[in-house]
Amino acid sequence: MIKSFLSWCEREKYIKVNVATKVEAPKVPRKLLKGFTAKEMEATMEASFYKKTIWKLETKPY
């Protein structure tokens, strides 16, 4: 965030040299996300199918 601010200051000519150009951002470890279980996927698909079926029954042509 400070690096971006200093880059903006340099572009707008508030400063002559951006001293943050040589600073490297720290590397943040990536998290491995937990996937859905088979039961959760089945429930999602069933809910989606149910809503689509109800939507088709409730829609009226105008």
XYZ file of C-alpha atoms in Angstrom:
62
model
C 0.000 0.000 0.000
C 2.828 2.379 0.816
C 4.596 1.340 -2.374
C 1.518 2.274 -4.430
C 1.194 5.581 -2.627
C 4.836 6.448 -3.281
C 4.439 5.483 -6.955
C 1.488 7.858 -7.169
C 3.529 10.606 -5.474
C 6.297 10.094 -8.041
C 3.858 10.232 -10.985
C 2.302 13.410 -9.620
C 5.797 14.873 -9.096
C 5.456 15.241 -5.323
C 8.709 13.280 -4.963
C 11.614 12.852 -7.385
C 12.477 9.230 -6.673
C 10.325 6.422 -5.383
C 12.426 4.802 -2.672
C 10.038 1.863 -2.407
C 10.800 0.443 -5.868
C 13.496 -1.828 -4.447
C 11.344 -3.100 -1.574
C 9.924 -6.564 -2.174
C 6.509 -7.542 -0.897
C 6.465 -10.410 1.601
C 5.299 -13.727 0.223
C 2.117 -14.941 1.839
C 1.633 -18.701 1.911
C -1.379 -19.895 -0.071
C -4.081 -21.839 1.705
C -5.383 -25.033 0.175
C -9.153 -24.772 0.256
C -11.224 -27.690 1.435
C -13.344 -29.163 -1.342
C -16.996 -30.116 -1.089
C -17.950 -33.565 0.111
C -20.054 -35.833 -2.085
C -22.992 -35.251 0.256
C -22.652 -31.452 -0.034
C -22.447 -31.647 -3.838
C -25.515 -33.862 -3.993
C -27.464 -31.447 -1.771
C -26.409 -28.501 -3.948
C -27.478 -30.219 -7.144
C -30.793 -31.304 -5.635
C -31.500 -27.766 -4.400
C -30.675 -26.349 -7.807
C -32.910 -28.858 -9.592
C -35.768 -28.190 -7.180
C -35.595 -24.418 -7.676
C -35.489 -24.772 -11.468
C -38.518 -27.066 -11.391
C -40.508 -24.702 -9.157
C -39.476 -21.717 -11.304
C -40.767 -23.435 -14.442
C -44.099 -24.189 -12.750
C -44.556 -20.661 -11.418
C -43.634 -18.700 -14.536
C -46.555 -17.363 -16.519
C -46.278 -16.079 -20.066
C -47.373 -12.449 -20.335
